[in-house]
Short mmCIF file of C-alpha atoms in Angstrom, two decimals:
data_model
loop_
_atom_site.label_atom_id
_atom_site.label_comp_id
_atom_site.label_asym_id
_atom_site.label_seq_id
_atom_site.Cartn_x
_atom_site.Cartn_y
_atom_site.Cartn_z
CA UNK A 1 0.00 0.00 0.00
CA UNK A 2 3.01 2.36 0.46
CA UNK A 3 5.25 1.63 -2.56
CA UNK A 4 4.36 2.97 -5.98
CA UNK A 5 6.75 0.81 -8.01
CA UNK A 6 4.81 -1.94 -9.83
CA UNK A 7 7.67 -4.41 -9.74
CA UNK A 8 8.21 -3.86 -6.02
CA UNK A 9 4.48 -4.10 -5.33
CA UNK A 10 4.24 -7.40 -7.30
CA UNK A 11 7.11 -8.95 -5.36
CA UNK A 12 5.56 -7.97 -2.05
CA UNK A 13 2.12 -9.36 -3.08
CA UNK A 14 3.68 -12.70 -4.11
CA UNK A 15 5.65 -12.97 -0.89
CA UNK A 16 2.51 -12.22 1.13
CA UNK A 17 0.48 -14.61 -1.11
CA UNK A 18 -1.94 -11.86 -2.04
CA UNK A 19 -2.74 -13.33 -5.47
CA UNK A 20 -5.49 -10.84 -6.30
CA UNK A 21 -3.15 -7.86 -5.75
CA UNK A 22 -0.36 -9.57 -7.68
CA UNK A 23 -2.75 -10.34 -10.56
CA UNK A 24 -3.95 -6.72 -10.74
CA UNK A 25 -0.38 -5.37 -10.67
CA UNK A 26 0.63 -7.76 -13.52
CA UNK A 27 -2.29 -6.67 -15.69
CA UNK A 28 -1.32 -3.02 -15.26
CA UNK A 29 2.37 -3.71 -15.89
CA UNK A 30 1.64 -5.79 -19.00
CA UNK A 31 -0.52 -3.01 -20.46
CA UNK A 32 2.31 -0.47 -19.96
CA UNK A 33 4.87 -2.85 -21.48
CA UNK A 34 2.74 -3.45 -24.57
CA UNK A 35 2.21 0.28 -24.98
CA UNK A 36 5.97 0.92 -24.80
CA UNK A 37 6.70 -2.13 -27.00
CA UNK A 38 9.15 -3.51 -24.49
CA UNK A 39 10.39 -7.10 -24.46
CA UNK A 40 7.88 -9.46 -22.91
CA UNK A 41 10.37 -12.04 -21.57
CA UNK A 42 10.44 -10.45 -18.13
CA UNK A 43 6.62 -10.23 -18.08
CA UNK A 44 6.26 -13.89 -19.04
CA UNK A 45 8.49 -14.82 -16.08
CA UNK A 46 6.24 -12.85 -13.72
CA UNK A 47 3.10 -14.50 -15.14
CA UNK A 48 4.71 -17.92 -14.73
CA UNK A 49 5.64 -17.10 -11.14
CA UNK A 50 2.06 -16.05 -10.34
CA UNK A 51 0.75 -19.16 -12.10
CA UNK A 52 2.87 -21.43 -9.92
CA UNK A 53 1.56 -19.64 -6.85
CA UNK A 54 -2.06 -20.01 -8.02
CA UNK A 55 -1.55 -23.68 -8.84
CA UNK A 56 -0.01 -24.34 -5.41
CA UNK A 57 -3.05 -22.68 -3.79
CA UNK A 58 -5.56 -24.58 -5.97
CA UNK A 59 -6.77 -21.65 -8.03
CA UNK A 60 -7.02 -23.47 -11.38
CA UNK A 61 -8.66 -20.66 -13.43
CA UNK A 62 -5.96 -18.19 -12.39
CA UNK A 63 -3.25 -20.75 -13.05
CA UNK A 64 -4.64 -21.40 -16.56
CA UNK A 65 -4.79 -17.66 -17.31
CA UNK A 66 -1.22 -17.20 -16.12
CA UNK A 67 -0.02 -20.13 -18.26
CA UNK A 68 -1.71 -18.66 -21.33
CA UNK A 69 -0.18 -15.18 -20.66
CA UNK A 70 3.27 -16.66 -20.18
CA UNK A 71 2.91 -19.13 -23.15
CA UNK A 72 3.59 -21.98 -20.77
CA UNK A 73 2.40 -24.77 -23.08
CA UNK A 74 3.75 -27.53 -20.83
CA UNK A 75 1.78 -26.04 -17.93
CA UNK A 76 -1.37 -25.88 -20.06
CA UNK A 77 -0.83 -29.51 -21.10
CA UNK A 78 -0.64 -30.46 -17.43
CA UNK A 79 -3.76 -28.49 -16.56
CA UNK A 80 -5.83 -29.73 -19.51
CA UNK A 81 -4.90 -33.37 -19.08
CA UNK A 82 -5.56 -33.23 -15.33
CA UNK A 83 -8.96 -31.59 -15.81
CA UNK A 84 -9.93 -33.65 -18.88
CA UNK A 85 -10.38 -30.49 -20.93
CA UNK A 86 -10.56 -31.92 -24.45
CA UNK A 87 -11.42 -28.68 -26.28
CA UNK A 88 -8.47 -27.00 -24.53
CA UNK A 89 -6.23 -29.90 -25.60
CA UNK A 90 -7.28 -29.56 -29.25
CA UNK A 91 -6.58 -25.84 -29.15
CA UNK A 92 -3.27 -26.45 -27.38
CA UNK A 93 -2.18 -28.91 -30.11
CA UNK A 94 -2.71 -26.31 -32.82
CA UNK A 95 -0.97 -23.58 -30.78
CA UNK A 96 2.00 -25.80 -29.94
CA UNK A 97 2.41 -26.89 -33.58
CA UNK A 98 2.43 -23.29 -34.75
CA UNK A 99 4.92 -22.42 -32.03
CA UNK A 100 7.21 -25.28 -33.02
CA UNK A 101 6.64 -27.12 -29.76
CA UNK A 102 6.27 -30.51 -31.47
CA UNK A 103 6.57 -32.56 -28.29
CA UNK A 104 3.56 -30.79 -26.71
CA UNK A 105 1.66 -30.85 -29.99
CA UNK A 106 2.31 -34.57 -30.48
CA UNK A 107 1.07 -35.41 -26.98
CA UNK A 108 -2.01 -33.21 -27.45
CA UNK A 109 -2.80 -34.87 -30.80
CA UNK A 110 -2.24 -38.34 -29.45
CA UNK A 111 -4.27 -37.86 -26.26
CA UNK A 112 -7.23 -36.43 -28.18
CA UNK A 113 -7.26 -39.37 -30.64
CA UNK A 114 -5.96 -37.41 -33.63
CA UNK A 115 -3.55 -40.14 -34.70
CA UNK A 116 -3.44 -39.00 -38.33
CA UNK A 117 -2.29 -35.53 -37.23
CA UNK A 118 0.30 -37.04 -34.89
CA UNK A 119 1.75 -39.19 -37.73
CA UNK A 120 1.82 -36.20 -40.06
CA UNK A 121 3.50 -34.13 -37.33
CA UNK A 122 6.29 -36.75 -37.09
CA UNK A 123 6.71 -36.69 -40.87
CA UNK A 124 6.91 -32.86 -40.82
CA UNK A 125 9.50 -33.08 -38.06
CA UNK A 126 11.53 -35.49 -40.24
CA UNK A 127 10.88 -38.33 -37.83
CA UNK A 128 9.73 -40.66 -40.60
CA UNK A 129 10.75 -44.05 -39.06
CA UNK A 130 8.82 -43.13 -35.89
CA UNK A 131 5.85 -42.16 -38.06
CA UNK A 132 5.99 -45.57 -39.85
CA UNK A 133 6.05 -47.51 -36.59
CA UNK A 134 3.28 -45.41 -35.15
CA UNK A 135 1.19 -46.10 -38.24
CA UNK A 136 1.90 -49.82 -37.90
CA UNK A 137 0.78 -49.72 -34.26
CA UNK A 138 -2.17 -47.32 -34.19
CA UNK A 139 -3.23 -46.63 -37.79
CA UNK A 140 -2.52 -49.65 -40.07
CA UNK A 141 -4.35 -48.05 -42.97
CA UNK A 142 -1.52 -45.44 -43.14
CA UNK A 143 1.32 -47.96 -43.35
CA UNK A 144 1.72 -47.97 -47.13
CA UNK A 145 1.65 -44.17 -47.39
CA UNK A 146 4.26 -43.61 -44.66
CA UNK A 147 6.39 -46.53 -45.90
CA UNK A 148 6.67 -44.97 -49.34
CA UNK A 149 7.92 -41.72 -47.80
CA UNK A 150 10.40 -43.64 -45.67
CA UNK A 151 11.76 -45.53 -48.70
CA UNK A 152 12.34 -42.32 -50.64
CA UNK A 153 14.15 -40.77 -47.69
CA UNK A 154 16.22 -43.89 -47.02
CA UNK A 155 17.33 -44.29 -50.63
CA UNK A 156 19.47 -41.20 -50.24
CA UNK A 157 21.48 -43.05 -47.60
CA UNK A 158 21.22 -46.79 -48.41
CA UNK A 159 19.25 -48.05 -51.38
CA UNK A 160 19.44 -51.73 -50.38
CA UNK A 161 18.05 -50.93 -46.95
CA UNK A 162 15.20 -49.05 -48.61
CA UNK A 163 14.37 -52.05 -50.83
CA UNK A 164 14.37 -54.34 -47.79
CA UNK A 165 11.34 -52.56 -46.33
CA UNK A 166 8.25 -54.74 -46.97
CA UNK A 167 4.95 -53.28 -48.02
CA UNK A 168 1.87 -55.06 -46.56
CA UNK A 169 0.10 -54.69 -49.90
CA UNK A 170 2.79 -56.72 -51.69
CA UNK A 171 3.71 -59.05 -48.81
CA UNK A 172 0.58 -59.64 -46.69
CA UNK A 173 2.07 -62.86 -45.32
CA UNK A 174 4.65 -60.80 -43.42
CA UNK A 175 1.92 -58.90 -41.56
CA UNK A 176 -0.16 -61.38 -39.58
CA UNK A 177 -3.57 -60.26 -38.28
CA UNK A 178 -3.38 -57.09 -40.38
CA UNK A 179 -7.01 -57.54 -41.48
CA UNK A 180 -8.05 -57.76 -37.83
CA UNK A 181 -6.02 -54.64 -37.06
CA UNK A 182 -7.94 -52.80 -39.77
CA UNK A 183 -11.21 -53.86 -38.11
CA UNK A 184 -9.93 -52.56 -34.76
CA UNK A 185 -9.04 -49.27 -36.46
CA UNK A 186 -12.61 -48.94 -37.75
CA UNK A 187 -13.91 -49.42 -34.23
CA UNK A 188 -11.45 -46.84 -32.93
CA UNK A 189 -12.44 -44.23 -35.53
CA UNK A 190 -16.13 -44.66 -34.74
CA UNK A 191 -15.62 -44.27 -30.97
CA UNK A 192 -12.75 -41.80 -30.62
CA UNK A 193 -15.07 -38.80 -30.31
CA UNK A 194 -16.65 -40.22 -27.17
CA UNK A 195 -15.60 -38.10 -24.22
CA UNK A 196 -14.23 -39.90 -21.16
CA UNK A 197 -13.96 -37.77 -18.04
CA UNK A 198 -10.81 -37.78 -15.96
CA UNK A 199 -12.85 -38.95 -12.98
CA UNK A 200 -13.51 -42.22 -14.86
CA UNK A 201 -9.83 -43.18 -14.84
CA UNK A 202 -10.10 -45.74 -11.98
CA UNK A 203 -12.66 -47.67 -14.04
CA UNK A 204 -11.11 -47.05 -17.46
CA UNK A 205 -7.48 -47.79 -16.64
CA UNK A 206 -8.09 -51.53 -16.99
CA UNK A 207 -8.97 -51.03 -20.67
CA UNK A 208 -5.49 -49.69 -21.45
CA UNK A 209 -3.93 -53.18 -21.47
CA UNK A 210 -6.62 -54.96 -23.48
CA UNK A 211 -5.65 -57.06 -26.50
CA UNK A 212 -8.05 -55.47 -28.94
CA UNK A 213 -7.19 -57.77 -31.86
CA UNK A 214 -7.91 -60.88 -29.77
CA UNK A 215 -11.18 -59.34 -28.56
CA UNK A 216 -12.31 -58.48 -32.08
CA UNK A 217 -11.33 -61.96 -33.27
CA UNK A 218 -13.44 -63.57 -30.54
CA UNK A 219 -16.39 -61.28 -31.29
CA UNK A 220 -16.29 -61.96 -35.02
CA UNK A 221 -15.92 -65.69 -34.50
CA UNK A 222 -18.88 -65.70 -32.11
CA UNK A 223 -20.85 -63.67 -34.63
CA UNK A 224 -19.99 -66.08 -37.43
CA UNK A 225 -20.95 -69.05 -35.25
CA UNK A 226 -24.26 -67.35 -34.43
CA UNK A 227 -24.88 -66.65 -38.12
CA UNK A 228 -24.09 -70.26 -39.03
CA UNK A 229 -26.42 -71.51 -36.31
CA UNK A 230 -29.12 -69.13 -37.49
CA UNK A 231 -28.66 -70.31 -41.06
CA UNK A 232 -28.85 -73.93 -39.91
CA UNK A 233 -32.00 -73.20 -37.93
CA UNK A 234 -33.51 -71.44 -40.93
CA UNK A 235 -32.58 -74.38 -43.16
CA UNK A 236 -34.07 -76.83 -40.67
CA UNK A 237 -37.24 -74.74 -40.42
CA UNK A 238 -37.50 -74.61 -44.21
CA UNK A 239 -36.94 -78.38 -44.43
CA UNK A 240 -39.64 -79.00 -41.81
CA UNK A 241 -42.02 -76.66 -43.60
CA UNK A 242 -41.23 -78.38 -46.91
CA UNK A 243 -41.78 -81.83 -45.41
CA UNK A 244 -45.08 -80.71 -43.89
CA UNK A 245 -46.15 -79.26 -47.21
CA UNK A 246 -45.21 -82.50 -48.99
CA UNK A 247 -47.07 -84.50 -46.35
CA UNK A 248 -50.15 -82.35 -46.82
CA UNK A 249 -49.93 -82.74 -50.58
CA UNK A 250 -49.51 -86.51 -50.18
CA UNK A 251 -52.53 -86.62 -47.85
CA UNK A 252 -54.57 -84.65 -50.37
CA UNK A 253 -53.49 -87.01 -53.14
CA UNK A 254 -54.37 -90.03 -51.00
CA UNK A 255 -57.76 -88.56 -50.22
CA UNK A 256 -58.38 -87.87 -53.91
CA UNK A 257 -57.31 -91.39 -54.81
CA UNK A 258 -59.55 -92.82 -52.07
CA UNK A 259 -62.49 -90.77 -53.34
CA UNK A 260 -61.83 -91.89 -56.91
CA UNK A 261 -61.60 -95.52 -55.81
CA UNK A 262 -64.81 -95.17 -53.82
CA UNK A 263 -66.58 -93.67 -56.84
CA UNK A 264 -65.26 -96.41 -59.11
CA UNK A 265 -66.31 -99.06 -56.59
CA UNK A 266 -69.76 -97.52 -56.36
CA UNK A 267 -70.09 -97.48 -60.13
CA UNK A 268 -68.93 -101.11 -60.29
CA UNK A 269 -71.50 -102.07 -57.64
CA UNK A 270 -74.27 -100.32 -59.59
CA UNK A 271 -73.26 -102.04 -62.82
CA UNK A 272 -73.00 -105.40 -61.06
CA UNK A 273 -76.42 -104.99 -59.43
CA UNK A 274 -77.95 -104.06 -62.79
CA UNK A 275 -76.35 -107.08 -64.43
CA UNK A 276 -77.68 -109.30 -61.65
CA UNK A 277 -81.14 -107.80 -62.05
CA UNK A 278 -81.16 -108.55 -65.79
CA UNK A 279 -79.68 -112.00 -65.44
CA UNK A 280 -81.76 -113.13 -62.39
CA UNK A 281 -84.70 -115.64 -63.13
CA UNK A 282 -88.31 -114.55 -62.73
CA UNK A 283 -89.61 -114.94 -59.23
CA UNK A 284 -92.16 -117.81 -58.76
CA UNK A 285 -95.79 -116.74 -59.03
CA UNK A 286 -96.68 -118.84 -56.00
CA UNK A 287 -94.88 -116.48 -53.66
CA UNK A 288 -97.52 -114.70 -51.64
CA UNK A 289 -95.31 -111.57 -51.31
CA UNK A 290 -94.59 -111.09 -55.02
CA UNK A 291 -98.20 -111.84 -56.11
CA UNK A 292 -100.16 -108.62 -56.84
CA UNK A 293 -103.06 -107.80 -54.58
CA UNK A 294 -105.80 -107.75 -57.31
CA UNK A 295 -104.88 -111.27 -58.43
CA UNK A 296 -105.75 -112.79 -55.04
CA UNK A 297 -108.62 -115.30 -55.40
CA UNK A 298 -109.97 -114.35 -52.02
CA UNK A 299 -112.53 -111.56 -52.11
CA UNK A 300 -111.71 -108.47 -50.07
CA UNK A 301 -114.36 -106.86 -47.88
CA UNK A 302 -114.62 -103.64 -49.99
CA UNK A 303 -115.37 -105.66 -53.14
CA UNK A 304 -117.79 -108.02 -51.37
CA UNK A 305 -121.08 -108.42 -53.32
CA UNK A 306 -122.91 -108.67 -50.02
CA UNK A 307 -122.75 -104.85 -49.67
CA UNK A 308 -124.20 -104.31 -53.12
CA UNK A 309 -127.84 -104.60 -51.91
CA UNK A 310 -126.99 -102.03 -49.23
CA UNK A 311 -125.71 -99.56 -51.82
CA UNK A 312 -128.69 -100.22 -54.05
CA UNK A 313 -131.04 -99.89 -51.14
CA UNK A 314 -129.45 -96.56 -50.19
CA UNK A 315 -129.60 -95.24 -53.75
CA UNK A 316 -133.17 -96.44 -54.37
CA UNK A 317 -134.28 -95.46 -50.89
CA UNK A 318 -136.51 -98.49 -50.54
CA UNK A 319 -139.15 -98.41 -47.85
CA UNK A 320 -138.52 -100.72 -44.94
CA UNK A 321 -139.88 -104.20 -45.47
CA UNK A 322 -142.02 -105.86 -42.88
CA UNK A 323 -140.22 -108.06 -40.41
CA UNK A 324 -139.54 -111.60 -41.57
CA UNK A 325 -139.45 -114.76 -39.75
CA UNK A 326 -136.31 -116.47 -38.70
CA UNK A 327 -136.67 -119.33 -41.18
CA UNK A 328 -137.01 -116.88 -44.10
CA UNK A 329 -133.96 -114.92 -43.00
CA UNK A 330 -131.85 -118.04 -42.78
CA UNK A 331 -133.03 -119.18 -46.21
CA UNK A 332 -132.14 -115.84 -47.76
CA UNK A 333 -128.69 -115.91 -46.24
CA UNK A 334 -128.02 -119.35 -47.67
CA UNK A 335 -129.11 -118.23 -51.12
CA UNK A 336 -126.81 -115.19 -50.96
CA UNK A 337 -123.89 -117.32 -49.90
CA UNK A 338 -124.43 -119.68 -52.81
CA UNK A 339 -124.56 -116.74 -55.21
CA UNK A 340 -121.38 -115.34 -53.69
CA UNK A 341 -119.56 -118.64 -54.12
CA UNK A 342 -120.72 -118.89 -57.73
CA UNK A 343 -119.45 -115.39 -58.45
CA UNK A 344 -116.08 -116.15 -56.88
CA UNK A 345 -115.70 -119.28 -58.97
CA UNK A 346 -116.51 -117.34 -62.14
CA UNK A 347 -113.98 -114.66 -61.29
CA UNK A 348 -111.34 -117.28 -60.63
CA UNK A 349 -111.91 -118.90 -64.02
CA UNK A 350 -111.58 -115.57 -65.84
CA UNK A 351 -108.27 -114.63 -64.08
CA UNK A 352 -106.46 -117.92 -64.76
CA UNK A 353 -105.44 -116.81 -68.30
CA UNK A 354 -103.79 -113.52 -67.23
CA UNK A 355 -102.36 -114.13 -63.78
CA UNK A 356 -101.11 -116.99 -61.76
CA UNK A 357 -103.44 -117.71 -58.84
CA UNK A 358 -102.21 -119.11 -55.61
CA UNK A 359 -104.29 -122.29 -55.12
CA UNK A 360 -102.54 -123.31 -52.00
CA UNK A 361 -105.31 -121.97 -49.83
CA UNK A 362 -106.83 -124.86 -47.89
CA UNK A 363 -110.43 -125.74 -47.53
CA UNK A 364 -110.37 -124.82 -43.89
CA UNK A 365 -109.32 -121.26 -44.73
CA UNK A 366 -112.09 -120.98 -47.35
CA UNK A 367 -114.67 -122.15 -44.84
CA UNK A 368 -113.39 -119.64 -42.32
CA UNK A 369 -113.58 -116.79 -44.85
CA UNK A 370 -117.08 -117.83 -45.93
CA UNK A 371 -118.20 -118.00 -42.33
CA UNK A 372 -116.85 -114.48 -41.63
CA UNK A 373 -118.51 -113.10 -44.74
CA UNK A 374 -121.76 -114.78 -43.77
CA UNK A 375 -121.71 -113.26 -40.33
CA UNK A 376 -120.99 -109.83 -41.81
CA UNK A 377 -123.82 -110.27 -44.30
CA UNK A 378 -126.23 -111.39 -41.63
CA UNK A 379 -125.32 -108.40 -39.50
CA UNK A 380 -125.83 -106.02 -42.44
CA UNK A 381 -129.22 -107.53 -43.24
CA UNK A 382 -130.35 -107.28 -39.65
CA UNK A 383 -129.19 -103.67 -39.46
CA UNK A 384 -130.91 -102.87 -42.73
CA UNK A 385 -134.25 -104.56 -41.96
CA UNK A 386 -134.55 -103.38 -38.41
CA UNK A 387 -133.00 -99.95 -38.53
CA UNK A 388 -136.08 -98.51 -36.81
CA UNK A 389 -135.39 -100.65 -33.77
CA UNK A 390 -138.31 -103.00 -34.31
CA UNK A 391 -138.22 -106.27 -32.43
CA UNK A 392 -138.04 -109.01 -35.07
#
């Protein structure tokens, strides 16, 4: 607070660890130095001194600002890598390359996954053998390009040594697992933009020693095995479906054949039955089942001539006759029965020429029929003569 000299005030603020006062004094002194166009080497030393103080006290923003003011690229590399500041690392790589600080630029390129830029930086720095080995290790797709540059450079020293360098394009047998390395490179290029925080180092440090080629080999082999199994399953499913389809077609064909055989058998049965019907002998006329009903010699009750007088009596509406004696009634019944028998005999004689009559009816059956007809006739006569309820 007493001194007016900026340099003296800065030294006192640093010794007392008053970083805010020291920072303000440096800003004022830097502005005066730029206005007077004085050399900045002394000012860079002061900024570096303040940056070390800020870093020792844990003031990271102030330490970063001091490192930028003093062009302390190594300090910035330390800060950015510790904090996991990827954008700052990318910017630092460009700044360091322009400043000719190839070691800082190479580390910044390599840590941010810019392997192509790191290889090109080695070529620009005339470190071509290192660039070739780095390409062989981290970027196998760049081997041929870098190897050609190395051969041209080596020919100026030893042509035989240059010809001894083998190109993987011409001698793939000398580069085992190169195809797998190219697959690993594809995986690396697709995932190198993924940001991994510095706090994840305890979990991620185990991945630094992984054999990526062996891992990719195992994954591809498992994938191929899975594809082969899937193809086999698909082929088995298609074979099963084909067999089921063939079985269904065979069943349909068998059903069609069975239907055709059934139809043919039915037709054969019909033809055979027709042939049997034509070739079978005529059934005997004496069979009571095959004989037609009108050809029966026995009179049926509807055609009985005994009912004829009843019909005639009803049509002529004859007046009721006086009651007869029992002897006269019996005599009349006998006469009617004789007439009925005569009519039956005449009908039988007329039907012998056209139809075959069953003559197997016994005399006992004829007597029974005649007796039933006589009783029916007697009942009809009694009903007809005494329909008024007269007592005969």
